[in-house]
mmCIF file of C-alpha atoms in Angstrom:
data_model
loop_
_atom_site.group_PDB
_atom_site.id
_atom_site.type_symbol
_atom_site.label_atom_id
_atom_site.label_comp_id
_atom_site.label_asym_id
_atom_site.label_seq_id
_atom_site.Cartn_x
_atom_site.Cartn_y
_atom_site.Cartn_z
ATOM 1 C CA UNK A 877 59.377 -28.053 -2.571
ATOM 2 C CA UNK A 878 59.154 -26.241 -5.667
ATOM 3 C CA UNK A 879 57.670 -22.265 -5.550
ATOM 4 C CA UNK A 880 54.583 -22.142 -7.658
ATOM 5 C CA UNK A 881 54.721 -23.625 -11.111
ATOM 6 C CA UNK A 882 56.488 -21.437 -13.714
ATOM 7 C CA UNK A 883 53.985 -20.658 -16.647
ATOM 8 C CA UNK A 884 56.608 -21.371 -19.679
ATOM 9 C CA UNK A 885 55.919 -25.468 -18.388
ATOM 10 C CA UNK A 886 54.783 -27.267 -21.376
ATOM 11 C CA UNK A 887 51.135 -27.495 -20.826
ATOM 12 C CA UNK A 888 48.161 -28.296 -22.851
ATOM 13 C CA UNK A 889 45.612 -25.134 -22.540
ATOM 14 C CA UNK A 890 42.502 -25.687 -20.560
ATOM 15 C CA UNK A 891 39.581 -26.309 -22.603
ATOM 16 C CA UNK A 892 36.694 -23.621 -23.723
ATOM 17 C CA UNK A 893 33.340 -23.733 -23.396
ATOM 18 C CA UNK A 894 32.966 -24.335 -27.069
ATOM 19 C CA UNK A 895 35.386 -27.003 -27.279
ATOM 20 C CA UNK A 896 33.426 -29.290 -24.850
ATOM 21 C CA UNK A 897 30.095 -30.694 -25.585
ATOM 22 C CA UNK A 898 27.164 -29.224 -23.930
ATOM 23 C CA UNK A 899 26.812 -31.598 -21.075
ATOM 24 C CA UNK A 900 30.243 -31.397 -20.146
ATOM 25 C CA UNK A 901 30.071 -27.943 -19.974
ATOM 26 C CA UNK A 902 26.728 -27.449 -18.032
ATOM 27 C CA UNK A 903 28.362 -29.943 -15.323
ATOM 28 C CA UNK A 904 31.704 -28.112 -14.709
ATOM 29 C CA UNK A 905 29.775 -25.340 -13.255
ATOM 30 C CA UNK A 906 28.581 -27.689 -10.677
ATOM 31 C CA UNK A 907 31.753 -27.733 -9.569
ATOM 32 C CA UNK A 908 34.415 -25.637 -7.867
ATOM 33 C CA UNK A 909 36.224 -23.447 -10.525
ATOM 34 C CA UNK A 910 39.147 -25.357 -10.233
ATOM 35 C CA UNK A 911 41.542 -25.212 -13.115
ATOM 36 C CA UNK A 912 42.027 -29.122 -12.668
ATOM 37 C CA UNK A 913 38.070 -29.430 -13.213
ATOM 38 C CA UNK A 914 38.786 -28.002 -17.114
ATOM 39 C CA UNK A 915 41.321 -30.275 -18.029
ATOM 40 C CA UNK A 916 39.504 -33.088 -16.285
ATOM 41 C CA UNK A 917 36.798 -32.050 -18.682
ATOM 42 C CA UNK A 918 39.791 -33.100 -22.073
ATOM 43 C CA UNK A 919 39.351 -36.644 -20.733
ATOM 44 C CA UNK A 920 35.888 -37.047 -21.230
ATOM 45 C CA UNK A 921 35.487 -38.533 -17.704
ATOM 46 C CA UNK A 922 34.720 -35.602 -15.436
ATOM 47 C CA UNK A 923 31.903 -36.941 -14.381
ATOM 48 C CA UNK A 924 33.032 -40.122 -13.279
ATOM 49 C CA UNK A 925 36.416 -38.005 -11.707
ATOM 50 C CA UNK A 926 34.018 -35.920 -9.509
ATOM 51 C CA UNK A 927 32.133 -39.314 -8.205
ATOM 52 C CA UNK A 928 35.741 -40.708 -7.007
ATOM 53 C CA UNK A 929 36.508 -37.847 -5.490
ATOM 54 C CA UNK A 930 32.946 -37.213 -3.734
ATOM 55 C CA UNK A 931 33.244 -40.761 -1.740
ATOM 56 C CA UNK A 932 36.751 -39.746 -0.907
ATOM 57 C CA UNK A 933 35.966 -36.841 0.369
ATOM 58 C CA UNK A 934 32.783 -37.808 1.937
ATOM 59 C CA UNK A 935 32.093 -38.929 5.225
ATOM 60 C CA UNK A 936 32.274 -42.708 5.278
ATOM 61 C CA UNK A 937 36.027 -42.385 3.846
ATOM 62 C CA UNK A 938 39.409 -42.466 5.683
ATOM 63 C CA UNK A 939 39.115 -39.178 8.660
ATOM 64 C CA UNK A 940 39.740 -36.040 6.780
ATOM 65 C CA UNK A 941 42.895 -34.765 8.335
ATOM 66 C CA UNK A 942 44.725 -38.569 7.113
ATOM 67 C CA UNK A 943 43.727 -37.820 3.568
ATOM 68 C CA UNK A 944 45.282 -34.251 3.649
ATOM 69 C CA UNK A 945 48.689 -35.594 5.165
ATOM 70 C CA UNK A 946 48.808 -38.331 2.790
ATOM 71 C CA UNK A 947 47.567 -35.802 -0.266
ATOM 72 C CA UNK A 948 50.226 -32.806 1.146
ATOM 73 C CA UNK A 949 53.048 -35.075 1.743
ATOM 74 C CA UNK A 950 52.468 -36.736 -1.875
ATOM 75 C CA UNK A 951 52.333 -33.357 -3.257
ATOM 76 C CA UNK A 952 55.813 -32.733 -1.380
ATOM 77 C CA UNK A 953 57.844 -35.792 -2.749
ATOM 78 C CA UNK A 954 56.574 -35.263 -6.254
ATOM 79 C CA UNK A 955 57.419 -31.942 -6.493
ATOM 80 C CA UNK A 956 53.520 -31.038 -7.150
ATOM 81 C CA UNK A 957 52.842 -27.784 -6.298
ATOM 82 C CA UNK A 958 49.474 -27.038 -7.841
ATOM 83 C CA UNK A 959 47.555 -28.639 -5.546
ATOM 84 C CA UNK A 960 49.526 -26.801 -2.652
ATOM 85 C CA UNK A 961 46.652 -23.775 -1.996
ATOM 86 C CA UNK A 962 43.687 -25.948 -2.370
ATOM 87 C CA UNK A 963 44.948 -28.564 -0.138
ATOM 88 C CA UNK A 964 46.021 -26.215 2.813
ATOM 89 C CA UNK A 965 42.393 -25.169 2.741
ATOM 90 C CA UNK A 966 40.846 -28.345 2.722
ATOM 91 C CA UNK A 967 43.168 -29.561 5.023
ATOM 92 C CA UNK A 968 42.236 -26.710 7.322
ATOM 93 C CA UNK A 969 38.077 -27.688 6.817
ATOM 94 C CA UNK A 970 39.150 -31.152 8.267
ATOM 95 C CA UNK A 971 40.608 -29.846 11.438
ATOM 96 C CA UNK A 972 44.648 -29.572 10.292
ATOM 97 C CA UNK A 973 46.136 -26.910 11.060
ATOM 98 C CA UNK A 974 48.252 -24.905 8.396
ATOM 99 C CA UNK A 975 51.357 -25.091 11.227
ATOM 100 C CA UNK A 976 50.559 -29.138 10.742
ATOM 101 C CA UNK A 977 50.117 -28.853 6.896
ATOM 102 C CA UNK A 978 53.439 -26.917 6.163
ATOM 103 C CA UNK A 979 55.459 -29.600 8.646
ATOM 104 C CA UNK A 980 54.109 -31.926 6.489
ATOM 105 C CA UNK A 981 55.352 -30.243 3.534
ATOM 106 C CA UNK A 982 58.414 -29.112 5.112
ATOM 107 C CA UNK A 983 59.842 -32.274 6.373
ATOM 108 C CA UNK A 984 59.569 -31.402 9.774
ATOM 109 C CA UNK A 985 57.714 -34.680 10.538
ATOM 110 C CA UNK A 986 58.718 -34.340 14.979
ATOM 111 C CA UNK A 987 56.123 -31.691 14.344
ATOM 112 C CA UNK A 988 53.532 -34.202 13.495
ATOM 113 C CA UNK A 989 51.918 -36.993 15.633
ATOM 114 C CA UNK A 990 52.842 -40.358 15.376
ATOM 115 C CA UNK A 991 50.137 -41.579 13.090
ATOM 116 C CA UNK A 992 50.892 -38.445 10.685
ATOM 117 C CA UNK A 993 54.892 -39.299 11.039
ATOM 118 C CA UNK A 994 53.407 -43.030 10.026
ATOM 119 C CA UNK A 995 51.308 -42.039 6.846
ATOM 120 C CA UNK A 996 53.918 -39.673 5.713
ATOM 121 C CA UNK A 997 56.277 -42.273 5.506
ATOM 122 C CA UNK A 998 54.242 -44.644 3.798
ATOM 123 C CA UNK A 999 53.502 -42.431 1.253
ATOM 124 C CA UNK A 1000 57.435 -41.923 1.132
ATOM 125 C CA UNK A 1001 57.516 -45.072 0.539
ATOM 126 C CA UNK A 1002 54.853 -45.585 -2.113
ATOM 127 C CA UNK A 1003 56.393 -42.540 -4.160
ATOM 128 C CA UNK A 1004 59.921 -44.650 -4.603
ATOM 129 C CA UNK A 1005 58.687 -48.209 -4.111
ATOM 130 C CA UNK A 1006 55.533 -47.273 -6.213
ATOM 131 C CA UNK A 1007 53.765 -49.666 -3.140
ATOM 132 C CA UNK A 1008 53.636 -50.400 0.150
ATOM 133 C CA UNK A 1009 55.087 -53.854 1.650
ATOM 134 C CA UNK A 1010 53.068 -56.061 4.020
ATOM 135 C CA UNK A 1011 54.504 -54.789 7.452
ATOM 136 C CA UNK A 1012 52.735 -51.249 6.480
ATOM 137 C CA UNK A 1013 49.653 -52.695 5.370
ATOM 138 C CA UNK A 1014 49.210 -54.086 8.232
ATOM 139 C CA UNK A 1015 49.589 -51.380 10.403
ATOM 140 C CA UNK A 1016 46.749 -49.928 7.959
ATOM 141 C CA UNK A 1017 44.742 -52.645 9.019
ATOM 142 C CA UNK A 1018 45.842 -51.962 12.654
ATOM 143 C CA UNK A 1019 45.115 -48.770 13.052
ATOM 144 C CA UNK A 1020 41.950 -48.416 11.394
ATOM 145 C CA UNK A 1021 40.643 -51.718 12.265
ATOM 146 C CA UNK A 1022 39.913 -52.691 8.711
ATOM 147 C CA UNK A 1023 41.174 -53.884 5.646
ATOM 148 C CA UNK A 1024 38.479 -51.837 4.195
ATOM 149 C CA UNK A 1025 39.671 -48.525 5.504
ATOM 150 C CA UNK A 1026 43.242 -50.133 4.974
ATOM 151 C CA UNK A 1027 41.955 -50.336 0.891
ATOM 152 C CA UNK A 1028 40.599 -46.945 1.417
ATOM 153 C CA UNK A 1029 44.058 -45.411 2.958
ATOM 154 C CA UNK A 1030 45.678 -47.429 0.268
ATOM 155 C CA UNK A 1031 43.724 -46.188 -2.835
ATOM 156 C CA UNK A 1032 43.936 -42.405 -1.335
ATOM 157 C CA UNK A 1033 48.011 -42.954 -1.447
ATOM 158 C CA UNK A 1034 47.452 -43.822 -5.192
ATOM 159 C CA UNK A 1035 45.302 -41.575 -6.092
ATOM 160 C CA UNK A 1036 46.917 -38.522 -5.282
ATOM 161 C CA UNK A 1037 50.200 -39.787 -7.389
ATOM 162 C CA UNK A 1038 48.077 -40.137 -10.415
ATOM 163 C CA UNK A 1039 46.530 -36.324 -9.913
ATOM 164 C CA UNK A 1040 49.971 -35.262 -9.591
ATOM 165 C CA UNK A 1041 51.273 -36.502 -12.770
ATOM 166 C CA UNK A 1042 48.120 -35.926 -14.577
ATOM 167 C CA UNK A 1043 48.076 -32.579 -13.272
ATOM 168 C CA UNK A 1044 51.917 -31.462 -13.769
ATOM 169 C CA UNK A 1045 52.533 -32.955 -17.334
ATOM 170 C CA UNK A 1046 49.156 -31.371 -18.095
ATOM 171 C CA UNK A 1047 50.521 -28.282 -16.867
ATOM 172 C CA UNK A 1048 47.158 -27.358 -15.451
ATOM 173 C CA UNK A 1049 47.739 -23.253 -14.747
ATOM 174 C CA UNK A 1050 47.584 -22.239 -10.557
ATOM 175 C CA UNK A 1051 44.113 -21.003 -9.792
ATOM 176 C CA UNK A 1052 44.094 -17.506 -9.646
ATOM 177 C CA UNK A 1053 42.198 -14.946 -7.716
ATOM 178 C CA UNK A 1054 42.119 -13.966 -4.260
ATOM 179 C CA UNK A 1055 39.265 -16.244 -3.443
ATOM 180 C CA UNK A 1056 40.194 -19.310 -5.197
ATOM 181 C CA UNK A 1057 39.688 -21.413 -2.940
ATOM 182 C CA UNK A 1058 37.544 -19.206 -0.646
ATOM 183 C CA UNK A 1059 34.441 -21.589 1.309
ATOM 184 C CA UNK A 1060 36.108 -24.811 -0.320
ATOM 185 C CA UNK A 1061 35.832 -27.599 1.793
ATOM 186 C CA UNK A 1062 35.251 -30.791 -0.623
ATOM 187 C CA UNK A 1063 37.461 -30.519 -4.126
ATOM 188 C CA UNK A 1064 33.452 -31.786 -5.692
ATOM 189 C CA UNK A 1065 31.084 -29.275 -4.766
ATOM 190 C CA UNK A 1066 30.061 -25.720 -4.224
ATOM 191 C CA UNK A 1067 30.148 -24.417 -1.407
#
């Protein structure tokens, strides 16, 4: 995996205040001051970005810790690394511990349990395949006991591909600060 993203990327600059209507800007600071949040905002669909992400990240979604293997290892076999520092700590807030995270990361899957070793190699899969073929599904549908949470596993594979590339040939700048990420434990939210 890549060290943190080199600043002469080509990028486009995060949005100011003034460059964003009114109600676009009153709602970012809702949100965690994420970088990613700001160029969100360039879309013009922030707001419906943050509801995606707020059922994802909410309670009646896939268990916590199998959406931060799936988002970490994606982040690994892109070669993402923005999302890196946010992720450990969210990861973390659903009961991963960084040791687990950076195996993840690190390709030291024998580190991992089964199920992680699973999902991390689906999501291999899905970054070269750009899918997953019917054996894995499956054992989605297996394992959670589903083929709702199986859609839900599924769509979290996806997403996090899209928020890579969206994110890297964006360019969006690492969040600085010490406390960047300090208290996060939803990407949506405050607190």
């Amino acid at each position: 995996m890549c060290s943190l993203r080199p600043e002469n990327l080509p990028k486009l600059d995060l949005p100011a205040d003034s460059e964003l209507d009114a109600d676009t800007a009153a709602f970012l600071t809702s949100l965690p001051r994420l970088n990613v949040w700001r160029m969100i905002a360039r879309t013009g669909m922030v707001r419906e970005y943050q509801a995606a992400l707020s059922v994802m990240f909410g309670p009646d979604w896939i268990p916590g810790a199998d959406r931060e293997v799936i988002a970490l290892r994606t982040f690994r076999q892109n070669a993402s690394d923005y999302e890196v520092p946010q992720h450990f700590v969210l990861a973390e807030a659903a009961g991963l511990s960084r040791e687990l995270s950076q195996a993840v990361l690190e390709d030291e899957l024998d580190r991992l349990a089964p199920w992680f070793q699973r999902l991390c190699r689906m999501v291999d899969d899905m970054s070269t395949q750009a899918k997953l073929n019917a054996a894995q599904v499956r054992e989605l549908v297996s394992h959670y006991g589903s083929q709702d949470k199986a859609a839900q596993a599924i769509m979290t594979m996806a997403w996090f591909h899209m928020l890579t590339r969206f994110v890297d040939s964006a360019g969006v700048p690492i969040d600085a600060g010490p406390d960047a990420y300090s208290g996060l434990s939803a990407p949506t939210r405050n607190g």
